[in-house]
Short mmCIF file of C-alpha atoms and ligand atoms in Angstrom, two decimals:
data_model
loop_
_atom_site.label_atom_id
_atom_site.label_comp_id
_atom_site.label_asym_id
_atom_site.label_seq_id
_atom_site.Cartn_x
_atom_site.Cartn_y
_atom_site.Cartn_z
CA MET A 1 -35.28 22.03 5.81
CA ASN A 2 -33.01 21.48 2.78
CA VAL A 3 -31.63 17.98 2.62
CA SER A 4 -28.05 17.10 1.72
CA ALA A 5 -27.06 14.47 -0.83
CA PHE A 6 -24.19 13.19 1.30
CA GLY A 7 -23.00 13.13 4.90
CA LEU A 8 -19.47 13.03 6.32
CA ILE A 9 -18.39 12.28 9.88
CA GLY A 10 -14.92 13.22 11.15
CA LEU A 11 -13.40 16.57 10.22
CA GLY A 12 -9.76 15.51 10.61
CA VAL A 13 -7.09 15.95 7.95
CA MET A 14 -8.81 13.69 5.42
CA GLY A 15 -12.42 14.53 6.30
CA LYS A 16 -11.96 18.27 5.74
CA SER A 17 -10.21 17.82 2.39
CA LEU A 18 -12.78 15.30 1.15
CA SER A 19 -15.63 17.62 2.23
CA LEU A 20 -14.23 20.47 0.16
CA ASN A 21 -13.70 18.13 -2.79
CA ILE A 22 -17.32 16.84 -2.57
CA ALA A 23 -18.76 20.37 -2.33
CA GLU A 24 -16.59 21.60 -5.18
CA LYS A 25 -18.07 18.88 -7.39
CA GLY A 26 -21.52 20.37 -6.77
CA PHE A 27 -22.99 18.02 -4.15
CA THR A 28 -24.80 19.27 -1.07
CA LEU A 29 -23.05 17.96 2.03
CA SER A 30 -23.69 17.71 5.77
CA VAL A 31 -20.66 17.34 8.03
CA TYR A 32 -20.46 16.25 11.66
CA ASN A 33 -17.61 16.19 14.17
CA ARG A 34 -17.77 15.30 17.83
CA THR A 35 -17.44 18.21 20.24
CA GLU A 36 -15.49 16.60 23.07
CA GLY A 37 -12.77 18.57 24.88
CA ASP A 38 -10.62 20.62 22.53
CA GLU A 39 -12.79 19.68 19.56
CA ALA A 40 -15.75 21.92 20.45
CA HIS A 41 -14.93 24.39 17.68
CA VAL A 42 -13.97 21.98 14.91
CA VAL A 43 -17.28 22.21 13.01
CA ASP A 44 -17.68 26.00 13.44
CA ASP A 45 -14.06 26.62 12.45
CA PHE A 46 -14.48 24.49 9.35
CA ILE A 47 -17.73 26.13 8.29
CA ASN A 48 -16.26 29.59 8.89
CA ASP A 49 -13.17 28.70 6.90
CA THR A 50 -12.87 30.98 3.91
CA GLU A 51 -12.57 28.08 1.52
CA THR A 52 -15.78 26.40 2.71
CA PHE A 53 -18.67 26.27 0.27
CA ASP A 54 -22.29 27.35 0.94
CA SER A 55 -23.39 23.85 0.05
CA ILE A 56 -21.80 22.45 3.24
CA SER A 57 -23.91 22.40 6.43
CA GLY A 58 -22.16 21.77 9.74
CA PHE A 59 -23.66 19.78 12.64
CA LYS A 60 -22.60 19.20 16.22
CA ASN A 61 -25.66 17.12 17.03
CA MET A 62 -25.85 13.64 15.49
CA GLU A 63 -29.70 13.53 15.31
CA ASP A 64 -29.81 16.84 13.41
CA PHE A 65 -27.03 15.62 11.13
CA ILE A 66 -28.97 12.44 10.28
CA ARG A 67 -32.21 14.39 9.72
CA SER A 68 -30.41 16.62 7.21
CA LEU A 69 -29.66 13.74 4.82
CA GLU A 70 -31.75 12.59 1.86
CA SER A 71 -32.92 8.98 1.77
CA PRO A 72 -31.32 6.50 1.42
CA ARG A 73 -28.69 8.21 3.56
CA LYS A 74 -25.12 8.03 2.35
CA ILE A 75 -22.64 8.67 5.14
CA LEU A 76 -18.86 8.63 4.86
CA ILE A 77 -17.01 7.99 8.12
CA MET A 78 -13.49 9.50 8.20
CA VAL A 79 -12.24 8.66 11.67
CA LYS A 80 -9.23 6.67 12.85
CA SER A 81 -9.47 2.95 12.18
CA GLY A 82 -10.33 0.47 14.95
CA PRO A 83 -12.59 1.28 17.92
CA PRO A 84 -13.50 4.83 16.70
CA VAL A 85 -15.18 3.31 13.62
CA ASP A 86 -17.26 0.94 15.79
CA ALA A 87 -18.11 3.80 18.15
CA VAL A 88 -19.44 5.91 15.28
CA ILE A 89 -21.38 2.98 13.78
CA SER A 90 -23.01 2.29 17.18
CA GLN A 91 -24.04 5.93 17.41
CA LEU A 92 -25.45 5.87 13.89
CA LYS A 93 -27.42 2.62 13.92
CA PRO A 94 -30.38 3.68 16.10
CA LEU A 95 -30.85 6.74 13.90
CA LEU A 96 -30.69 5.08 10.50
CA ASP A 97 -33.30 3.36 8.32
CA PRO A 98 -32.88 0.04 6.49
CA GLY A 99 -31.22 0.61 3.14
CA ASP A 100 -29.07 3.50 4.35
CA ILE A 101 -25.42 3.32 3.30
CA ILE A 102 -22.45 3.70 5.64
CA ILE A 103 -19.03 4.11 4.00
CA ASP A 104 -15.87 3.68 6.03
CA GLY A 105 -13.14 5.64 4.24
CA GLY A 106 -10.40 5.07 6.85
CA ASN A 107 -7.57 2.56 6.73
CA SER A 108 -9.57 -0.17 8.46
CA TYR A 109 -8.22 -3.70 8.73
CA PHE A 110 -10.06 -5.78 6.13
CA LYS A 111 -11.15 -8.46 8.59
CA ASP A 112 -12.85 -5.77 10.73
CA THR A 113 -14.54 -4.49 7.58
CA GLN A 114 -15.79 -7.99 6.70
CA GLU A 115 -17.29 -8.38 10.20
CA ARG A 116 -18.93 -4.95 10.07
CA TYR A 117 -20.25 -5.63 6.57
CA GLU A 118 -21.89 -8.90 7.65
CA ALA A 119 -23.27 -7.54 10.94
CA LEU A 120 -24.75 -4.43 9.30
CA LYS A 121 -26.19 -6.45 6.42
CA LYS A 122 -28.13 -8.58 8.94
CA GLU A 123 -29.62 -5.36 10.32
CA GLY A 124 -30.62 -4.14 6.86
CA PHE A 125 -27.88 -1.53 6.40
CA ASN A 126 -25.42 -1.28 3.55
CA PHE A 127 -21.74 -1.03 4.42
CA ILE A 128 -18.98 -0.06 2.02
CA GLY A 129 -15.36 -0.33 3.13
CA CYS A 130 -13.66 2.17 0.86
CA GLY A 131 -9.88 2.45 0.61
CA ILE A 132 -8.76 6.02 -0.01
CA SER A 133 -5.24 6.87 -1.13
CA GLY A 134 -3.58 10.16 -1.94
CA GLY A 135 -3.15 11.76 1.48
CA GLU A 136 -4.47 15.21 2.33
CA GLU A 137 -3.70 16.71 -1.07
CA GLY A 138 -5.24 13.78 -2.96
CA ALA A 139 -8.38 13.93 -0.82
CA ARG A 140 -8.78 17.60 -1.74
CA THR A 141 -8.03 17.39 -5.46
CA GLY A 142 -8.84 13.79 -6.39
CA PRO A 143 -7.90 10.60 -4.54
CA SER A 144 -7.81 7.05 -5.81
CA LEU A 145 -10.85 5.29 -4.32
CA MET A 146 -11.24 1.56 -3.69
CA PRO A 147 -14.84 0.86 -2.67
CA GLY A 148 -15.97 -2.65 -1.70
CA GLY A 149 -19.36 -3.83 -0.41
CA SER A 150 -22.33 -4.85 -2.54
CA ALA A 151 -22.54 -3.76 -6.16
CA GLU A 152 -26.06 -2.48 -5.47
CA ALA A 153 -24.92 -0.19 -2.64
CA TYR A 154 -22.03 1.01 -4.79
CA SER A 155 -24.45 1.91 -7.61
CA LYS A 156 -26.11 4.39 -5.21
CA VAL A 157 -22.88 6.21 -4.31
CA LYS A 158 -21.07 5.77 -7.61
CA THR A 159 -21.93 9.23 -8.95
CA ILE A 160 -20.43 11.04 -5.98
CA LEU A 161 -17.40 8.78 -5.54
CA GLU A 162 -16.51 8.90 -9.21
CA ALA A 163 -16.96 12.69 -9.29
CA ILE A 164 -14.47 13.28 -6.46
CA ALA A 165 -11.92 10.68 -7.60
CA ALA A 166 -8.76 11.50 -9.56
CA LYS A 167 -9.04 11.08 -13.33
CA ASP A 168 -6.69 8.80 -15.27
CA ALA A 169 -4.93 9.71 -18.54
CA GLN A 170 -8.19 9.01 -20.44
CA GLN A 171 -10.19 11.12 -17.96
CA GLN A 172 -11.80 8.02 -16.43
CA PRO A 173 -12.31 8.13 -12.65
CA CYS A 174 -9.73 6.38 -10.50
CA CYS A 175 -12.56 4.65 -8.69
CA THR A 176 -13.95 1.25 -9.46
CA HIS A 177 -16.09 -1.21 -7.52
CA ILE A 178 -13.40 -3.60 -6.31
CA GLY A 179 -15.57 -6.49 -5.12
CA SER A 180 -17.97 -7.55 -2.39
CA GLY A 181 -17.43 -7.43 1.39
CA ALA A 182 -13.99 -6.21 2.44
CA ALA A 183 -12.39 -6.30 -1.03
CA GLY A 184 -11.89 -2.52 -1.08
CA HIS A 185 -10.07 -2.33 2.23
CA PHE A 186 -8.09 -5.44 1.33
CA VAL A 187 -6.66 -3.91 -1.85
CA LYS A 188 -5.96 -0.63 0.01
CA MET A 189 -3.94 -2.63 2.54
CA ILE A 190 -1.92 -4.28 -0.25
CA HIS A 191 -1.55 -0.89 -1.97
CA ASN A 192 0.18 0.24 1.22
CA GLY A 193 2.30 -2.93 1.30
CA ILE A 194 3.48 -2.21 -2.27
CA GLU A 195 4.05 1.41 -1.17
CA TYR A 196 6.31 0.26 1.71
CA ALA A 197 8.61 -1.59 -0.70
CA GLU A 198 8.55 1.25 -3.26
CA MET A 199 9.66 3.68 -0.54
CA GLN A 200 12.31 1.30 0.77
CA LEU A 201 13.83 0.80 -2.70
CA LEU A 202 14.24 4.56 -3.03
CA ALA A 203 15.75 4.76 0.45
CA GLU A 204 18.23 2.00 -0.48
CA LEU A 205 19.23 3.83 -3.68
CA TYR A 206 19.78 6.97 -1.62
CA ALA A 207 21.92 4.96 0.82
CA LEU A 208 24.07 3.63 -2.04
CA LEU A 209 24.48 7.03 -3.65
CA ARG A 210 25.03 9.40 -0.73
CA PRO A 211 28.62 8.41 0.06
CA PHE A 212 29.55 9.56 -3.48
CA TYR A 213 27.01 12.24 -4.47
CA ASN A 214 25.52 15.23 -2.67
CA ASN A 215 21.77 15.77 -2.24
CA GLN A 216 21.57 17.99 -5.31
CA ALA A 217 23.24 15.39 -7.52
CA ILE A 218 21.01 12.57 -6.24
CA SER A 219 17.97 14.78 -6.74
CA ASP A 220 19.11 15.55 -10.31
CA LEU A 221 19.53 11.84 -11.01
CA PHE A 222 16.02 11.09 -9.69
CA SER A 223 14.63 13.98 -11.78
CA GLN A 224 16.22 12.48 -14.89
CA TRP A 225 14.69 9.09 -14.08
CA GLN A 226 11.35 10.81 -13.53
CA GLN A 227 11.20 11.44 -17.29
CA THR A 228 11.62 7.73 -18.05
CA ARG A 229 9.79 4.42 -17.47
CA SER A 230 10.89 4.76 -13.81
CA GLY A 231 8.81 7.91 -13.22
CA SER A 232 6.48 7.80 -10.21
CA PHE A 233 4.91 9.99 -7.55
CA LEU A 234 7.33 8.62 -4.93
CA LEU A 235 10.40 9.19 -7.11
CA ASP A 236 9.22 12.73 -7.82
CA ILE A 237 8.66 13.65 -4.17
CA SER A 238 11.98 12.03 -3.18
CA SER A 239 13.77 14.18 -5.74
CA LYS A 240 12.12 17.28 -4.24
CA ILE A 241 12.69 16.19 -0.62
CA LEU A 242 16.43 15.76 -1.26
CA ILE A 243 16.92 19.46 -2.02
CA THR A 244 14.40 21.09 0.31
CA LYS A 245 16.26 23.38 2.71
CA GLU A 246 15.67 24.91 6.11
CA GLY A 247 17.91 27.97 5.97
CA ASN A 248 21.17 26.65 4.52
CA THR A 249 20.62 23.07 5.61
CA TYR A 250 18.88 20.26 3.81
CA ILE A 251 15.93 19.20 5.99
CA LEU A 252 16.56 15.56 5.04
CA ASP A 253 19.99 15.73 6.68
CA ARG A 254 18.34 16.78 9.94
CA ILE A 255 15.71 14.02 10.05
CA LEU A 256 16.39 11.18 12.49
CA ASP A 257 16.75 7.86 10.63
CA LYS A 258 14.04 6.00 12.61
CA ALA A 259 11.12 5.06 10.34
CA GLY A 260 7.62 5.00 11.80
CA ASN A 261 4.64 3.01 10.61
CA LYS A 262 0.90 2.83 11.13
CA GLY A 263 0.58 -0.92 10.75
CA THR A 264 -0.69 -1.40 7.20
CA GLY A 265 2.68 -2.84 6.08
CA SER A 266 2.69 -5.42 8.83
CA TRP A 267 -0.99 -6.25 8.15
CA SER A 268 -0.08 -6.91 4.50
CA SER A 269 2.89 -9.04 5.53
CA GLU A 270 0.86 -11.03 8.05
CA THR A 271 -1.78 -11.60 5.38
CA ALA A 272 0.89 -12.85 2.96
CA LEU A 273 2.06 -15.34 5.59
CA ASP A 274 -1.54 -16.41 6.30
CA LEU A 275 -2.23 -16.96 2.60
CA GLY A 276 1.08 -18.74 1.93
CA GLN A 277 2.25 -16.03 -0.48
CA PRO A 278 5.97 -15.14 -0.79
CA SER A 279 5.48 -11.35 -0.63
CA THR A 280 9.09 -10.97 0.38
CA MET A 281 9.60 -7.36 -0.65
CA MET A 282 6.88 -5.69 1.40
CA THR A 283 7.82 -7.85 4.38
CA SER A 284 11.47 -6.92 4.02
CA ALA A 285 10.50 -3.23 3.83
CA VAL A 286 8.60 -3.58 7.12
CA PHE A 287 11.61 -5.24 8.77
CA SER A 288 13.90 -2.50 7.43
CA ARG A 289 11.73 0.06 9.24
CA TYR A 290 11.90 -2.02 12.41
CA ILE A 291 15.71 -2.23 12.19
CA SER A 292 15.87 1.54 11.64
CA ALA A 293 13.91 1.99 14.86
CA LEU A 294 16.77 0.33 16.79
CA LYS A 295 18.73 3.58 16.60
CA GLU A 296 20.29 3.46 20.06
CA LYS A 297 21.54 -0.08 19.54
CA ARG A 298 22.91 0.83 16.09
CA VAL A 299 24.76 3.83 17.47
CA ASP A 300 26.14 1.77 20.33
CA LEU A 301 27.40 -1.08 18.13
CA ARG A 302 28.83 1.27 15.53
CA LYS A 303 31.17 2.74 18.14
CA ARG A 304 33.09 -0.56 18.11
CA PHE A 305 34.15 0.03 14.49
CA ASN A 306 36.61 2.83 15.35
CA ASN A 307 35.23 5.09 12.57
CA GLN A 308 36.52 2.88 9.79
CA THR A 309 35.24 4.22 6.43
CA GLU A 310 33.34 1.70 4.38
CA SER A 311 32.08 3.06 1.06
CA THR A 312 34.79 2.84 -1.54
CA GLN A 313 33.14 1.40 -4.66
CA GLU A 314 31.05 3.88 -6.60
CA PRO A 315 27.82 2.40 -7.95
CA ASP A 316 27.21 2.29 -11.67
CA LEU A 317 24.30 4.66 -12.37
CA GLN A 318 22.97 2.77 -15.39
CA SER A 319 22.90 -0.47 -13.43
CA LEU A 320 21.04 1.29 -10.62
CA GLU A 321 18.20 2.39 -12.88
CA LYS A 322 17.88 -1.07 -14.44
CA ALA A 323 17.99 -2.73 -11.02
CA TYR A 324 15.39 -0.26 -9.70
CA TYR A 325 12.97 -1.09 -12.52
CA PHE A 326 13.64 -4.81 -12.05
CA ALA A 327 12.90 -4.65 -8.31
CA ARG A 328 9.74 -2.61 -8.89
CA LEU A 329 8.47 -5.20 -11.35
CA ILE A 330 8.96 -7.93 -8.75
CA ASN A 331 7.34 -5.78 -6.05
CA HIS A 332 4.23 -5.14 -8.14
CA TYR A 333 4.11 -8.78 -9.23
CA GLN A 334 4.18 -9.95 -5.61
CA GLY A 335 1.52 -7.42 -4.55
CA PHE A 336 -0.92 -8.35 -7.30
CA GLU A 337 -0.33 -12.09 -6.70
CA LEU A 338 -1.33 -11.55 -3.08
CA ILE A 339 -4.52 -9.82 -4.21
CA LYS A 340 -5.26 -12.69 -6.63
CA GLU A 341 -4.83 -15.26 -3.89
CA ALA A 342 -7.11 -13.39 -1.49
CA ALA A 343 -9.71 -12.90 -4.23
CA LYS A 344 -9.77 -16.69 -4.76
CA LEU A 345 -10.07 -17.40 -1.05
CA TYR A 346 -12.74 -14.81 -0.27
CA GLY A 347 -14.68 -15.13 -3.54
CA TRP A 348 -13.99 -11.57 -4.74
CA ASN A 349 -14.16 -11.07 -8.45
CA ILE A 350 -11.39 -8.47 -8.73
CA ASN A 351 -10.63 -7.04 -12.16
CA LEU A 352 -6.86 -6.54 -11.93
CA ALA A 353 -6.62 -4.34 -15.05
CA GLU A 354 -9.28 -2.02 -13.62
CA LEU A 355 -7.64 -2.01 -10.20
CA ALA A 356 -4.24 -1.10 -11.70
CA ARG A 357 -5.92 1.57 -13.83
CA SER A 358 -7.51 3.08 -10.71
CA TRP A 359 -3.99 3.29 -9.22
CA THR A 360 -2.55 5.26 -12.16
CA ARG A 361 -3.53 8.63 -10.64
CA GLY A 362 -4.49 10.01 -7.26
CA CYS A 363 -2.64 7.47 -5.15
CA ILE A 364 0.82 7.18 -3.61
CA ILE A 365 1.89 4.30 -5.89
CA GLN A 366 0.84 5.97 -9.16
CA SER A 367 3.61 5.57 -11.73
CA GLU A 368 4.51 5.01 -15.36
CA LEU A 369 4.90 1.35 -14.45
CA MET A 370 1.37 1.17 -13.02
CA SER A 371 -0.01 2.52 -16.31
CA LYS A 372 1.84 -0.25 -18.16
CA ILE A 373 0.62 -2.88 -15.69
CA ALA A 374 -2.99 -1.78 -16.29
CA ILE A 375 -2.44 -2.54 -19.99
CA TRP A 376 -0.49 -5.76 -19.44
CA PHE A 377 -3.32 -7.13 -17.27
CA GLN A 378 -5.70 -6.78 -20.22
CA SER A 379 -3.90 -9.68 -21.90
CA GLY A 380 -3.43 -12.01 -18.92
CA ASP A 381 -3.42 -11.90 -15.15
CA ASP A 382 0.03 -13.43 -14.58
CA LEU A 383 2.39 -10.46 -14.83
CA ILE A 384 5.61 -12.43 -14.67
CA LYS A 385 4.58 -14.49 -17.71
CA ASN A 386 4.05 -11.35 -19.76
CA ASP A 387 6.80 -11.44 -22.43
CA THR A 388 7.89 -7.83 -21.86
CA VAL A 389 8.09 -8.29 -18.10
CA PHE A 390 9.85 -11.64 -18.29
CA GLU A 391 12.41 -10.45 -20.82
CA HIS A 392 13.16 -7.36 -18.74
CA LEU A 393 13.68 -9.42 -15.61
CA LYS A 394 15.82 -11.94 -17.45
CA SER A 395 18.06 -9.42 -19.16
CA ASN A 396 18.51 -7.17 -16.11
CA GLU A 397 19.48 -9.86 -13.63
CA PRO A 398 23.17 -8.77 -13.87
CA ALA A 399 22.26 -5.15 -13.00
CA VAL A 400 20.58 -6.21 -9.75
CA LEU A 401 23.47 -8.48 -8.89
CA ASP A 402 25.80 -5.55 -9.54
CA LEU A 403 23.76 -3.32 -7.21
CA ILE A 404 23.70 -5.95 -4.46
CA GLN A 405 27.44 -6.56 -4.76
CA ASN A 406 28.01 -2.83 -4.57
CA GLY A 407 25.87 -2.67 -1.42
CA LEU A 408 27.77 -5.58 0.14
CA ALA A 409 31.17 -4.13 -0.79
CA ASN A 410 30.25 -0.79 0.75
CA ARG A 411 28.42 -2.29 3.74
CA VAL A 412 25.14 -0.68 2.73
CA PRO A 413 22.06 -2.79 3.56
CA VAL A 414 19.93 -3.25 0.44
CA ASP A 415 17.47 -5.83 1.77
CA CYS A 416 14.62 -4.97 -0.55
CA PHE A 417 16.74 -5.19 -3.72
CA TYR A 418 18.17 -8.42 -2.36
CA GLN A 419 14.68 -9.86 -1.87
CA ALA A 420 13.71 -8.92 -5.44
CA TYR A 421 16.80 -10.67 -6.80
CA HIS A 422 16.46 -13.71 -4.59
CA PHE A 423 12.77 -14.10 -5.46
CA TRP A 424 13.56 -13.95 -9.18
CA ILE A 425 16.32 -16.54 -8.87
CA ALA A 426 14.12 -18.89 -6.82
CA ILE A 427 10.98 -18.52 -8.98
CA THR A 428 13.00 -19.38 -12.09
CA THR A 429 14.83 -22.38 -10.56
CA GLU A 430 13.49 -25.79 -11.53
CA ASN A 431 15.08 -27.78 -8.70
CA LEU A 432 15.18 -26.02 -5.35
CA SER A 433 16.64 -27.68 -2.27
CA ALA A 434 13.22 -28.22 -0.66
CA ASN A 435 13.67 -31.99 -1.15
CA LEU A 436 16.07 -31.87 1.81
CA ILE A 437 13.52 -29.92 3.86
CA GLN A 438 10.91 -32.58 3.09
CA ALA A 439 13.32 -35.36 4.03
CA GLN A 440 14.18 -33.64 7.34
CA ARG A 441 10.48 -33.18 8.12
CA ASP A 442 9.80 -36.82 7.39
CA TYR A 443 12.86 -37.93 9.42
CA PHE A 444 11.96 -36.18 12.65
CA GLY A 445 8.18 -35.87 12.37
CA ALA A 446 6.97 -38.47 9.83
CA HIS A 447 5.46 -35.57 7.88
CA LEU A 448 5.62 -37.52 4.57
CA TYR A 449 6.89 -36.37 1.16
CA GLN A 450 5.95 -36.66 -2.49
CA ARG A 451 8.29 -38.34 -5.00
CA ASN A 452 9.63 -37.01 -8.28
CA ASP A 453 9.95 -40.44 -9.86
CA THR A 454 6.20 -41.17 -10.03
CA GLN A 455 3.34 -39.35 -11.73
CA ASN A 456 0.97 -39.83 -8.79
CA SER A 457 0.48 -37.26 -6.04
CA LYS A 458 0.71 -39.80 -3.21
CA PHE A 459 2.63 -39.08 0.00
CA TYR A 460 5.38 -41.43 1.21
CA HIS A 461 7.21 -42.11 4.44
CA THR A 462 10.69 -43.61 4.94
CA ASN A 463 11.85 -45.33 8.11
CA TRP A 464 15.07 -43.33 8.05
CA LEU A 465 16.69 -45.06 11.04
CA ASP A 466 16.13 -48.50 9.48
CA SER A 467 17.34 -47.54 6.01
P1 LIG B 1 -7.27 12.60 11.89
O1 LIG B 1 -6.63 12.14 13.15
O2 LIG B 1 -6.80 13.87 11.28
O3 LIG B 1 -8.83 12.75 12.11
C1 LIG B 1 -9.57 11.75 12.73
C2 LIG B 1 -10.97 12.25 12.92
O4 LIG B 1 -11.66 11.21 13.58
C3 LIG B 1 -11.10 13.49 13.78
O5 LIG B 1 -12.09 14.32 13.24
C4 LIG B 1 -11.58 12.90 15.12
O6 LIG B 1 -12.39 13.76 15.87
C5 LIG B 1 -12.43 11.78 14.64
N1 LIG B 1 -12.74 10.76 15.67
C6 LIG B 1 -11.94 9.94 16.33
BR1 LIG B 1 -10.13 9.87 16.17
N2 LIG B 1 -12.59 9.14 17.16
C7 LIG B 1 -13.88 9.48 17.02
C8 LIG B 1 -15.06 9.01 17.62
N3 LIG B 1 -15.03 8.00 18.50
N4 LIG B 1 -16.21 9.60 17.29
C9 LIG B 1 -16.23 10.58 16.39
N5 LIG B 1 -15.13 11.06 15.77
C10 LIG B 1 -13.97 10.51 16.10
O7 LIG B 1 -7.18 11.40 10.88
P2 LIG B 1 -7.08 11.44 9.28
O8 LIG B 1 -5.65 11.61 8.89
O9 LIG B 1 -8.11 12.33 8.71
O10 LIG B 1 -7.44 9.92 8.93
C11 LIG B 1 -8.76 9.39 8.98
C12 LIG B 1 -8.73 8.00 8.41
O11 LIG B 1 -8.26 8.08 7.05
C13 LIG B 1 -7.75 7.07 9.13
O12 LIG B 1 -8.27 5.76 9.14
C14 LIG B 1 -6.51 7.13 8.28
O13 LIG B 1 -5.71 5.97 8.41
C15 LIG B 1 -7.13 7.24 6.90
N6 LIG B 1 -6.25 7.82 5.88
C16 LIG B 1 -5.45 8.88 6.16
C17 LIG B 1 -4.61 9.38 5.17
C18 LIG B 1 -3.71 10.57 5.46
O14 LIG B 1 -2.88 10.88 4.59
N7 LIG B 1 -3.86 11.26 6.57
C19 LIG B 1 -4.62 8.83 3.88
C20 LIG B 1 -5.49 7.78 3.62
C21 LIG B 1 -6.30 7.27 4.62
P3 LIG B 1 -11.77 14.86 16.86
O15 LIG B 1 -11.53 16.05 16.01
O16 LIG B 1 -12.84 15.03 17.86
O17 LIG B 1 -10.52 14.26 17.44
#
């Protein structure tokens, strides 16, 4: 029997597209999907699909699938995160040999990945948690890949992963070994956290503009920005979404304003809280989605306003673009700081310039800014201290203030812009009011405080009631 170079389990949206991408790059591939219930025909349908390549062999029996793979076996699991991943791993283990490589390409929570990595290592198997971004289209034509696990295991799958990945402006693959253990799934999670805030900023701009401009005009404005430093995949698709019609109606105008989520934004936010990192923008973007979900309550409360109109002050378009770039700088800064902190804690040696480079194509947060960040990281890993970044933030503070004031005047919530501004003000303030917090803590709980009139780092307590 001919053996395949690679195996893939899970012919869902992503699995099918990745399979075609792998085959197109000239690798022989075995694919497996379970055959429960309605899924009995999934493999046959895929293999019979006109686009399917001869180099793909389909299997409905796991033993046959495993036998069809060359050694060491390299198997990509593309199933939903959580229990399905463990179910597939349990099915695989008795059939595998030591040294075989399992890759989880789903959006798994990084702590699950770390546990699986350690447990499988003890049993002699290699496990790579690989973040994949780009959606269905990216998976088919070239996603951004974020593989973790051991460098040795990565070296055995590098050729295939790099072949299917998107290529950056210099034709280098948007795939780099991120770090050991769960590093790959960790950075994918933060990628999604950054994505949440990037999406929310665009939604807030749309909210500020729509009382004064129609969809076509907002789309035109976004298209203009697309040609500038503000260009990005998300800006581009937003510009297209704004003018897509169903008959004579814009589809956007018919979409209920209740945002869904699959949890990666809240995972990122929880992680920021756990690591003591002020990732305020992604967290605010998550909360904005949660508030949007309270549609019935919003409709109910709104009725008490007697249809009073609110938007009267037109926003200044130049300020908007400057404020947008400002807020995106803060968002990316916060995201990369969170990655740095986790890398320190978990002992991952993450090359930030390489990571940013691998996000310049193929993924949802690819942008002109990301290309600049990849270069800026080559001369230092503290983005906010970069002269260009700092000067931009400093000089565009008034534009963000202007945007926020416009939002407040028109009663348009702009939480994410507000968080960017607030963070910038706080991070550049020498004396915050936390001395009062420390005093309160010491007053009611004897939690101690440090003093600013000594050079030592000792902690002090005051008997407040006796003073
Ligand atoms: P789909 O829901 O389209 O496909 C999931 C696949 O998992 C199906 O083939 C399903 O088989 C299979 N599966 C499940 Br669910 N439980 C299984 C089990 N216990 N044993 C065997 N197979 C099982 O998901 P998708 O959109 O392709 O996403 C897959 C992963 O990739 C997810 O973790 C997702 O978060 C991640 N991801 C998705 C995107 C995207 O844009 N969609 C982007 C990046 C990452 P069945 O056919 O029998 O139900």
